[in-house]
CSV table of C-alpha atoms in Angstrom, one decimal:
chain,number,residue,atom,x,y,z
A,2,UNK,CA,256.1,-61.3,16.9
A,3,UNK,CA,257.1,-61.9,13.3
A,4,UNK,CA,256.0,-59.6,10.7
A,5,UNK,CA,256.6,-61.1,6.9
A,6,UNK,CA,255.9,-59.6,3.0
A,7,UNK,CA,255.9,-62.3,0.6
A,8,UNK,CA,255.5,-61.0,-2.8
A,9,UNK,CA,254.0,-64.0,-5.1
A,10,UNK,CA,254.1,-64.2,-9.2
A,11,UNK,CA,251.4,-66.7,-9.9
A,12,UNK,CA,252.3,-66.2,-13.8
A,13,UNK,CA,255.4,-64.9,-13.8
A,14,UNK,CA,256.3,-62.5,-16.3
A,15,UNK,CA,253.4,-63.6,-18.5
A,16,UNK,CA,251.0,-60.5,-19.8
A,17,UNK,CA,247.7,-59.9,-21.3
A,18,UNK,CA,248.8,-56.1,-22.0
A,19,UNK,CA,251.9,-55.3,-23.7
A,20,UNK,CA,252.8,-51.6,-21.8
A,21,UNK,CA,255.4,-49.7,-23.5
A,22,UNK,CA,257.9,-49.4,-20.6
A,23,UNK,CA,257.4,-53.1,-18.7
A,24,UNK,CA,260.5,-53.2,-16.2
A,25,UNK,CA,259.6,-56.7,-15.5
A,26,UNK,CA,259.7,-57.7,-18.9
A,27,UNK,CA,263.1,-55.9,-19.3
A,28,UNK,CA,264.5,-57.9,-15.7
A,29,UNK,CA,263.1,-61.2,-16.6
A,30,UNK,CA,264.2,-61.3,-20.2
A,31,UNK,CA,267.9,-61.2,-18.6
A,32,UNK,CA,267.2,-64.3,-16.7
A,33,UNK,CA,268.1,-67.4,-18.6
A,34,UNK,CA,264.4,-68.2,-18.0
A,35,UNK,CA,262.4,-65.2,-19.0
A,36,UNK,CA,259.2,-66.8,-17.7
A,37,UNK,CA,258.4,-69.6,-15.4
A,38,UNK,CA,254.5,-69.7,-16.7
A,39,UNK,CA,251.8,-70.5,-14.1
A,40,UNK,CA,253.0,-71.6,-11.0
A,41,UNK,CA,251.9,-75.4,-10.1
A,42,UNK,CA,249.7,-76.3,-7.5
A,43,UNK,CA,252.6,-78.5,-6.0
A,44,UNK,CA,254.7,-76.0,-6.1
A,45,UNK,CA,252.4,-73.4,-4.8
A,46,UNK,CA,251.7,-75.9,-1.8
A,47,UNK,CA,255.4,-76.4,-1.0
A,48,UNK,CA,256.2,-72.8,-1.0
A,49,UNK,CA,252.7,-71.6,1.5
A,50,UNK,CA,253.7,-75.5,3.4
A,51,UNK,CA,258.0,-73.1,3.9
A,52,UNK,CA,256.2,-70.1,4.5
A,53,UNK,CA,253.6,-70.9,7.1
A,54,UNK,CA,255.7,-73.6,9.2
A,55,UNK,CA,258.0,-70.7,10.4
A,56,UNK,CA,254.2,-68.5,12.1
A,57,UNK,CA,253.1,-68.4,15.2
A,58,UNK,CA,250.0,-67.2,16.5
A,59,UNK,CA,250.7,-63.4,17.3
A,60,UNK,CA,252.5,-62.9,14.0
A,61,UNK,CA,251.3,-61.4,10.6
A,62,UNK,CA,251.8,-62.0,7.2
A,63,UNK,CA,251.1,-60.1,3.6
A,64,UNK,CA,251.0,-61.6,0.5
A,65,UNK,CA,251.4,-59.7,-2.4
A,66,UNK,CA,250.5,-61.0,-6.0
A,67,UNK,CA,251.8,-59.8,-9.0
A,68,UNK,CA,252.9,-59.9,-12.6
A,69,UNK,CA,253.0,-60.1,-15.6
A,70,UNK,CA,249.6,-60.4,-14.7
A,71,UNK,CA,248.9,-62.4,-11.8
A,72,UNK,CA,244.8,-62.8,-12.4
A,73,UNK,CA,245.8,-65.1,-15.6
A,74,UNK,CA,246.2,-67.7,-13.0
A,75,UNK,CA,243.3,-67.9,-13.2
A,76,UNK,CA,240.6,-67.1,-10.5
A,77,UNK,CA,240.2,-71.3,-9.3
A,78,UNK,CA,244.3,-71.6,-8.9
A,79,UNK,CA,243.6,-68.0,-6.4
A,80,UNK,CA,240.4,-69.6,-4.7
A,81,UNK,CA,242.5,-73.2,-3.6
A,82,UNK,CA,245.1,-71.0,-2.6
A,83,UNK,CA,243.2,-69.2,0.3
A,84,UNK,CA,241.8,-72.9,0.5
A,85,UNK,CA,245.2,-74.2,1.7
A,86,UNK,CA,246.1,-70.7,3.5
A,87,UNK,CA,243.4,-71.2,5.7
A,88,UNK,CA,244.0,-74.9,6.6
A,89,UNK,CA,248.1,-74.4,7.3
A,90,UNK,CA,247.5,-70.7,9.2
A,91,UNK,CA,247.4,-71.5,13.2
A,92,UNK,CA,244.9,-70.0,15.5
A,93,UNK,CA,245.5,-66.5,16.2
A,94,UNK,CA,248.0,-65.7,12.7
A,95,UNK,CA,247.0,-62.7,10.8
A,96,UNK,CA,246.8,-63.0,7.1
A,97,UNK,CA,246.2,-60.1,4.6
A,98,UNK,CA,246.0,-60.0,0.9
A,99,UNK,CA,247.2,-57.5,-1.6
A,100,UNK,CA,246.9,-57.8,-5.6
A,101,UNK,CA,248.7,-55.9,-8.1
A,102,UNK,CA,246.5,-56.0,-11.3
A,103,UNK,CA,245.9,-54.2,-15.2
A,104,UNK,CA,242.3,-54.8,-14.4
A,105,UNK,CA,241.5,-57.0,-17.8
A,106,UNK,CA,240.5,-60.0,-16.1
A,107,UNK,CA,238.1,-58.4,-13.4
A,108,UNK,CA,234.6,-59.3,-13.4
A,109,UNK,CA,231.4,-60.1,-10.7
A,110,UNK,CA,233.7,-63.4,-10.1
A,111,UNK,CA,236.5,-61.5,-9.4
A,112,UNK,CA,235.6,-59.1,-7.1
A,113,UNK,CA,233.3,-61.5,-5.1
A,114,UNK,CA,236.1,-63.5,-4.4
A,115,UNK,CA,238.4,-60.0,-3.6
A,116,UNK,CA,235.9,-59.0,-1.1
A,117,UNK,CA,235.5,-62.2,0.3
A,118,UNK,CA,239.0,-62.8,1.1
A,119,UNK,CA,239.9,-58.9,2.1
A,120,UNK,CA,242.5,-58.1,-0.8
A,121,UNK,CA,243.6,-54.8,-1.4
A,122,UNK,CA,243.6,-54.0,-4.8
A,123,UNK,CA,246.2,-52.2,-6.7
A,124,UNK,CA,244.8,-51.1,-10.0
A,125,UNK,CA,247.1,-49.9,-12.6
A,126,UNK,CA,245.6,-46.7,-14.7
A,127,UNK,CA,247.6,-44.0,-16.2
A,128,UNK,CA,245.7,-41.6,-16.0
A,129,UNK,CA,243.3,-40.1,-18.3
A,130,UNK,CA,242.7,-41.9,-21.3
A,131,UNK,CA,245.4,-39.9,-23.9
A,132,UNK,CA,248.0,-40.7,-21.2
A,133,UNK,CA,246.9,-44.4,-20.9
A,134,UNK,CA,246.4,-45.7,-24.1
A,135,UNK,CA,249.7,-44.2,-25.6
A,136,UNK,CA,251.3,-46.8,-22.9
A,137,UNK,CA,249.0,-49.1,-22.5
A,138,UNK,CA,247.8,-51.1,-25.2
A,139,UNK,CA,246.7,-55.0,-24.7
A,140,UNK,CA,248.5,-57.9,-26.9
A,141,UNK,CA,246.3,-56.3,-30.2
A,142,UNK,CA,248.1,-53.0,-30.1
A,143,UNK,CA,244.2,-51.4,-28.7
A,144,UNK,CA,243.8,-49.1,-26.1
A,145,UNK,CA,242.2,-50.3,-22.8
A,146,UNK,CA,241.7,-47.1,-20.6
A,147,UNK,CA,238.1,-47.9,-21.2
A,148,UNK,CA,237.9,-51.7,-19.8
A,149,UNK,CA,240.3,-50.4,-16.8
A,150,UNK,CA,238.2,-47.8,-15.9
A,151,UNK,CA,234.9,-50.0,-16.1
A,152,UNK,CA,236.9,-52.3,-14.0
A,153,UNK,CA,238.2,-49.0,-11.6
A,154,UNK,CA,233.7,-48.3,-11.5
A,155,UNK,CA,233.1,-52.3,-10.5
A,156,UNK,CA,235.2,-51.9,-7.6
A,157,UNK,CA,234.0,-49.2,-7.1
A,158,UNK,CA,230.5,-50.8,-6.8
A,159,UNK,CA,231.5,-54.2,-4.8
A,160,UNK,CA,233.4,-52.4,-2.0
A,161,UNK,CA,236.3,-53.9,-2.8
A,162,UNK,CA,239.2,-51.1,-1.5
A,163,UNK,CA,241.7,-50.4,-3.8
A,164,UNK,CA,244.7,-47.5,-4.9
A,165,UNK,CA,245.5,-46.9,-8.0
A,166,UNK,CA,249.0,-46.9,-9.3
A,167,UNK,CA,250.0,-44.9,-11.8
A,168,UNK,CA,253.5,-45.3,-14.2
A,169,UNK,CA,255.2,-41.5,-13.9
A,170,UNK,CA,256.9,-41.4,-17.4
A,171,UNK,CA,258.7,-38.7,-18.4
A,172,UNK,CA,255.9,-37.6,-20.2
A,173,UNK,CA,253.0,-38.1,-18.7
A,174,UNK,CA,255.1,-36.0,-15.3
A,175,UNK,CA,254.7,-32.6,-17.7
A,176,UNK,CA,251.3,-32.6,-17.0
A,177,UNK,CA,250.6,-32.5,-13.0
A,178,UNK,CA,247.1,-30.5,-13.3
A,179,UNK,CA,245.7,-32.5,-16.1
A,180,UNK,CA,246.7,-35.9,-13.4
A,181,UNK,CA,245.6,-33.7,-10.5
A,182,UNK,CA,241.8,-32.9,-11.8
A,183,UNK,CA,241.7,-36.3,-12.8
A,184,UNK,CA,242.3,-37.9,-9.6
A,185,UNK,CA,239.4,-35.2,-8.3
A,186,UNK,CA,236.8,-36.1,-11.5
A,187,UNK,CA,237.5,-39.6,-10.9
A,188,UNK,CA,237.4,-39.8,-6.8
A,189,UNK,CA,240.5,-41.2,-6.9
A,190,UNK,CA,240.9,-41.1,-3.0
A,191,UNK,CA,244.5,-43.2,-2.9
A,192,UNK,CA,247.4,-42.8,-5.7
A,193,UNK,CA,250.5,-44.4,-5.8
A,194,UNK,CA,252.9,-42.5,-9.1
A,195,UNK,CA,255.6,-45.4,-10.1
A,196,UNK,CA,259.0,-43.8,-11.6
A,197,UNK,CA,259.4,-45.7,-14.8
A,198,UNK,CA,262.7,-47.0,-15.1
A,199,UNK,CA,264.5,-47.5,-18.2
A,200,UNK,CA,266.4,-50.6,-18.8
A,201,UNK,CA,268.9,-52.6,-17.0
A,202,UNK,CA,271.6,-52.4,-19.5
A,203,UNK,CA,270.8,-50.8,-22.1
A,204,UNK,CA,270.5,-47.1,-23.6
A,205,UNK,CA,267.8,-44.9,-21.2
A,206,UNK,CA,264.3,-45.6,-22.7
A,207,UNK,CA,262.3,-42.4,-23.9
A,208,UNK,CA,259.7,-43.3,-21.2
A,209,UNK,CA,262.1,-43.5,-18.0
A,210,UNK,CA,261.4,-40.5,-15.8
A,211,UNK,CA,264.3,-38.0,-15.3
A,212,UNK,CA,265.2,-36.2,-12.4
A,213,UNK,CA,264.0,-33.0,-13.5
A,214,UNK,CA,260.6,-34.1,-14.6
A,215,UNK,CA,260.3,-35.7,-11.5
A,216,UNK,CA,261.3,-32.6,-9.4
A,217,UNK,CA,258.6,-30.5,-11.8
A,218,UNK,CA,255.7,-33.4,-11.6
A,219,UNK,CA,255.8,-33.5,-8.0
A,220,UNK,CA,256.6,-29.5,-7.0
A,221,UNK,CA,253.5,-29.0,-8.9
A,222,UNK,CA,251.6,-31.3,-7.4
A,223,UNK,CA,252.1,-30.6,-4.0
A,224,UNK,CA,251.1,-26.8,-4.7
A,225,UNK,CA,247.9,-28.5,-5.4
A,226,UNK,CA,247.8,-31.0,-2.8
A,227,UNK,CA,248.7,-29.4,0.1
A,228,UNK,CA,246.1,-26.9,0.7
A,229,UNK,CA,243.3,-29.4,0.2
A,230,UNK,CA,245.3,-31.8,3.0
A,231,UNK,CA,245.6,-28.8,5.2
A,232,UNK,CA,241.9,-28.5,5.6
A,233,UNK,CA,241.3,-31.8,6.2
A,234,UNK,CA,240.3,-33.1,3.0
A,235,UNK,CA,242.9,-35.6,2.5
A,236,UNK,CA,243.7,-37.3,-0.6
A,237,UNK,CA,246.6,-40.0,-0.1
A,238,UNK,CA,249.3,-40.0,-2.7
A,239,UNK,CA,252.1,-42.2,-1.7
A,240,UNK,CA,255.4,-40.3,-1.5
A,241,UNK,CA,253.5,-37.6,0.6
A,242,UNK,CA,252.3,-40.1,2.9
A,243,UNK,CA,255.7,-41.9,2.7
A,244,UNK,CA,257.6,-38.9,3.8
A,245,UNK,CA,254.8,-37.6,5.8
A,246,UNK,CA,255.2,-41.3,8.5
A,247,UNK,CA,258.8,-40.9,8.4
A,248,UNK,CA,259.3,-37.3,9.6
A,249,UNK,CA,256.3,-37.9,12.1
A,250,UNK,CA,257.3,-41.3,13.0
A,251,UNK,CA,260.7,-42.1,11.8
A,252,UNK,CA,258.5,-45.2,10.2
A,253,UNK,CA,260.0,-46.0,6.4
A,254,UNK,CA,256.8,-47.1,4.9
A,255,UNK,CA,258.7,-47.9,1.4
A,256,UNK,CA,261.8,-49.8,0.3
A,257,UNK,CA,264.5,-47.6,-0.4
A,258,UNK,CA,262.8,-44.4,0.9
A,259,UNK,CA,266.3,-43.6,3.0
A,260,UNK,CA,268.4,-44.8,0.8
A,261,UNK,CA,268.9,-48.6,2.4
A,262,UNK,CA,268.2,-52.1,1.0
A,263,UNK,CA,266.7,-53.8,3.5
A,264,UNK,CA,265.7,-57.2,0.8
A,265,UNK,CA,262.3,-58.7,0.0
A,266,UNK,CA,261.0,-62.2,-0.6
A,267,UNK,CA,259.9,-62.1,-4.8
A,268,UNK,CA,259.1,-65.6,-5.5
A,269,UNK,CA,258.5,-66.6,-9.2
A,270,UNK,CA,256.4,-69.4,-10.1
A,271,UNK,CA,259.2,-71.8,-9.6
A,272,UNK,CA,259.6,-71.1,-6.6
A,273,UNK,CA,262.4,-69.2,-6.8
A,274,UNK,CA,263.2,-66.4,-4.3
A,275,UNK,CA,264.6,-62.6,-5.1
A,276,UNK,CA,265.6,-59.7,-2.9
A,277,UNK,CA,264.5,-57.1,-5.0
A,278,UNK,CA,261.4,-57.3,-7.9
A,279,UNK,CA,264.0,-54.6,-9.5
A,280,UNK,CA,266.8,-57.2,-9.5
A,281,UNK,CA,264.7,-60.7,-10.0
A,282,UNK,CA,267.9,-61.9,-11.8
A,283,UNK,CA,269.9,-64.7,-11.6
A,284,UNK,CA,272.9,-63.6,-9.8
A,285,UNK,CA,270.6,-62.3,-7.3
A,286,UNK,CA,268.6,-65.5,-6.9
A,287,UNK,CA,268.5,-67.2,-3.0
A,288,UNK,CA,267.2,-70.0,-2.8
A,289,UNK,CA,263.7,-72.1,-4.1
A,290,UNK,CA,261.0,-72.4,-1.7
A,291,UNK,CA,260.1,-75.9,-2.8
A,292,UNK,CA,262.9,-77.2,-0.5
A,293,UNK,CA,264.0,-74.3,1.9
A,294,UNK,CA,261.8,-72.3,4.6
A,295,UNK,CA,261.4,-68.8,4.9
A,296,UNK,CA,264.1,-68.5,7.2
A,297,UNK,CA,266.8,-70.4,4.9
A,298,UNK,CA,266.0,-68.2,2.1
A,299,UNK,CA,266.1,-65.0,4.1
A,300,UNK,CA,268.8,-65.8,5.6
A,301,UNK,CA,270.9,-66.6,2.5
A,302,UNK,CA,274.4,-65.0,2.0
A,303,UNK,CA,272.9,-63.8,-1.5
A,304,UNK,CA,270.6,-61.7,0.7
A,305,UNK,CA,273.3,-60.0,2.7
A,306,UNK,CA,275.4,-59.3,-0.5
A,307,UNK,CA,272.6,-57.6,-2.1
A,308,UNK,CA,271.7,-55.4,1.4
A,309,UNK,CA,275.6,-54.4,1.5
A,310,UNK,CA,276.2,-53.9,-1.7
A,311,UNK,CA,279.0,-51.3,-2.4
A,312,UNK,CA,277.1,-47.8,-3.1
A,313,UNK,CA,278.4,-44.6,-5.3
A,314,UNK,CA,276.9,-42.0,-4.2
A,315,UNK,CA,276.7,-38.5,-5.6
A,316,UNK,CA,278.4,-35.7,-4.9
A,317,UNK,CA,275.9,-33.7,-4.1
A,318,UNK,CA,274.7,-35.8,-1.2
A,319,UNK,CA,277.8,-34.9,0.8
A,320,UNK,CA,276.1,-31.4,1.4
A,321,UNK,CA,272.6,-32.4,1.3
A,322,UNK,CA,270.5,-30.9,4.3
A,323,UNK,CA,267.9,-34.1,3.5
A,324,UNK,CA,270.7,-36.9,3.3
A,325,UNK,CA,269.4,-37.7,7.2
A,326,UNK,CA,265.9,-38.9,5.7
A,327,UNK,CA,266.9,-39.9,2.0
A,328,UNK,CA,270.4,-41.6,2.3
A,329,UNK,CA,270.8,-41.1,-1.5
A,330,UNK,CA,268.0,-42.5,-2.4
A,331,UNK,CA,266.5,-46.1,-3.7
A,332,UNK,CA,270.2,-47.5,-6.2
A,333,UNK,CA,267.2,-48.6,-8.7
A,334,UNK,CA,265.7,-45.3,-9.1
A,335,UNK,CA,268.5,-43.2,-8.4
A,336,UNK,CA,269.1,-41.8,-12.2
A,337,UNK,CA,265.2,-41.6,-12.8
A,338,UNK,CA,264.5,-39.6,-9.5
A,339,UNK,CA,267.6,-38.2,-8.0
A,340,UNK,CA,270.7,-37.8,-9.7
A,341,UNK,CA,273.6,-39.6,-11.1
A,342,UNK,CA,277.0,-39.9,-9.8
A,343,UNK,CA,278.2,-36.8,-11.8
A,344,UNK,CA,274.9,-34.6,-11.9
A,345,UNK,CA,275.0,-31.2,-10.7
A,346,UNK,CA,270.8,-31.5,-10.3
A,347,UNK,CA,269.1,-33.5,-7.9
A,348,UNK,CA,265.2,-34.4,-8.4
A,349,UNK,CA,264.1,-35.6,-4.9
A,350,UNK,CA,266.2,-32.3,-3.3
A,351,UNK,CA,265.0,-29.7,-5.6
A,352,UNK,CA,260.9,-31.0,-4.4
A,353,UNK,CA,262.2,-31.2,-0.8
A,354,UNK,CA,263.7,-27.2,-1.2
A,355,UNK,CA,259.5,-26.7,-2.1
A,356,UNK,CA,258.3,-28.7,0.2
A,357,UNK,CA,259.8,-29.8,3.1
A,358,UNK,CA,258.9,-27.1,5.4
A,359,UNK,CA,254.9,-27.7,5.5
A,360,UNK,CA,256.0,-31.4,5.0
A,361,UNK,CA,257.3,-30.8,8.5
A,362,UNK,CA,254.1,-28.8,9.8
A,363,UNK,CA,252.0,-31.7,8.8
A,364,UNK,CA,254.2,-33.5,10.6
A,365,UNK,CA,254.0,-32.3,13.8
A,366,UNK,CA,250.1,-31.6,13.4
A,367,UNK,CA,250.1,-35.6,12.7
């Protein structure tokens, strides 16, 4: 049985918001093509006619779309998509859906069609509105904490499920209550806190996270959290349940969470197939899936280069009692959440020293 992510950018690295900290905007601007627009309907056919030939019944696949801003597709180009999906998927195949969206577009169209089709929506809010707005403008420089959270309440109201995910920047992470009694005003039952990254190659933005924020954001959090999760009133929030599956199950629920690369399938609206939405470069590119099948791009020798890729790791990991479940961590988000080569200070260690211990009770209670 074949289990396959496929991670789809409709409209490439095209936006209707213009966030302060965009990593894709920073990746795809090193490409030689920054964007790719909106991805043709022949080309979307060839890439689902790749994908789909390689499934059998008994096997399961996720697609993921994201941005940019995947909904400026448009909602028809999503609608003959699920058309085609459903005429190449064989008997017995299991298909789900997952959408990465700033929530602008939504509408009563939108989340019929979401419902419909069984997406999983994640909604992108940063918090409460002082935090989101600072970040968060649209392509007029305006605020739209207001037109997310109506979107966040329409969801809400059609049943469609959703998380929201929420950019950790360096300064939004000095306020863990403020984010904490927001998630409880808003009923935000299912939270996913990115690290924002700062450039490629260039000078560390004032938004990327640092390890020390991280470590404060987080211990804080958990002081919070982890009474309310003892009792059996469970809020998810991703890194908890992240580390929470892999103590009780040795199951790595996220990329990088033990420090390997184990390569993903980012396909831009070309057709065009990444390892890594952190490294959707050039270099890194394997393959188009207008003329190769899944397996031929997976099993590219780019993809192998990037999974083995030589590794410096700090010093301090060498007498880390956590290097058995963190390996050093994701390469990406090594200087924004643990440490660099030469740091004395470790983000993701100094939270594990606070919390690994009841970690480890939920653990075995799980």
């Amino acid at each position: 049985m074949k289990q396959l992510s496929l991670m789809l950018k409709p409209a490439s690295s095209l936006c209707n918001m213009r966030c302060r900290y965009c990593f894709y905007s920073d990746v795809s601007s090193l490409r030689e093509q920054a964007s790719f627009g909106i991805m043709p309907p022949e080309t979307r056919k060839s890439i689902l006619e790749h994908t789909f030939s390689q499934l059998d019944a008994g096997d399961s696949v996720t697609i993921a779309f994201q941005g940019g801003e995947p909904t400026l597709a448009g909602l028809d180009w999503f609608e003959q998509m699920t058309e085609e999906i459903s005429c190449l998927a064989v008997p017995g195949l299991r298909v789900s859906y997952a959408l990465q969206t700033n929530g602008l577009s939504l509408d009563k169209q939108w989340t019929a069609f979401l419902k419909k089709n069984r997406f999983l929506v994640g909604l992108s809010l940063d918090g409460p509105r002082e935090f989101h707005d600072i970040c968060r403008p649209d392509v007029f420089g305006k605020g739209t904490f207001s037109r997310i959270a109506a979107a966040k309440k329409l969801l809400d109201r059609c049943e469609v499920p959703y998380n929201i995910l929420m950019v950790l920047t360096n300064s939004l992470a000095r306020h863990p209550q403020q984010i904490w009694n927001f998630l409880k005003k808003e009923n935000i039952g299912y939270v996913q806190f990115i690290p924002c990254l700062g450039p490629l190659d260039a000078e560390m933005s004032k938004y990327a996270l640092t390890p020390r924020r991280y470590a404060d954001f987080y211990t804080q959090l958990f002081e919070y959290w982890f009474p309310e999760a003892l009792n059996g009133h469970f809020r998810s929030i991703k890194l908890f349940d992240d580390l929470l599956n892999l103590l009780a199950r040795g199951d790595e629920t996220a990329c990088g969470i033990t420090g390997k690369c184990y390569g993903q399938l980012i396909v831009e609206a070309d057709g065009s197939v990444y390892p890594c939405d952190f490294y959707a470069l050039d270099t890194w590119c394997l393959g188009n899936l207008k003329a190769s099948t899944i397996r031929q791009v997976y099993e590219a020798p780019q993809m192998s280069a990037f999974c083995s890729r030589p590794r410096e790791l700090p010093a301090l990991c060498g007498s880390c009692p956590y290097f058995h479940i963190c390996g050093g961590g994701c390469p990406r988000m090594r200087s924004e959440v643990f440490c660099s080569p030469k740091d004395g200070f470790c983000g993701h260690r100094t939270f594990l020293d606070a919390a690994f211990a009841r970690l480890e009770h939920l653990a075995r209670l799980l």
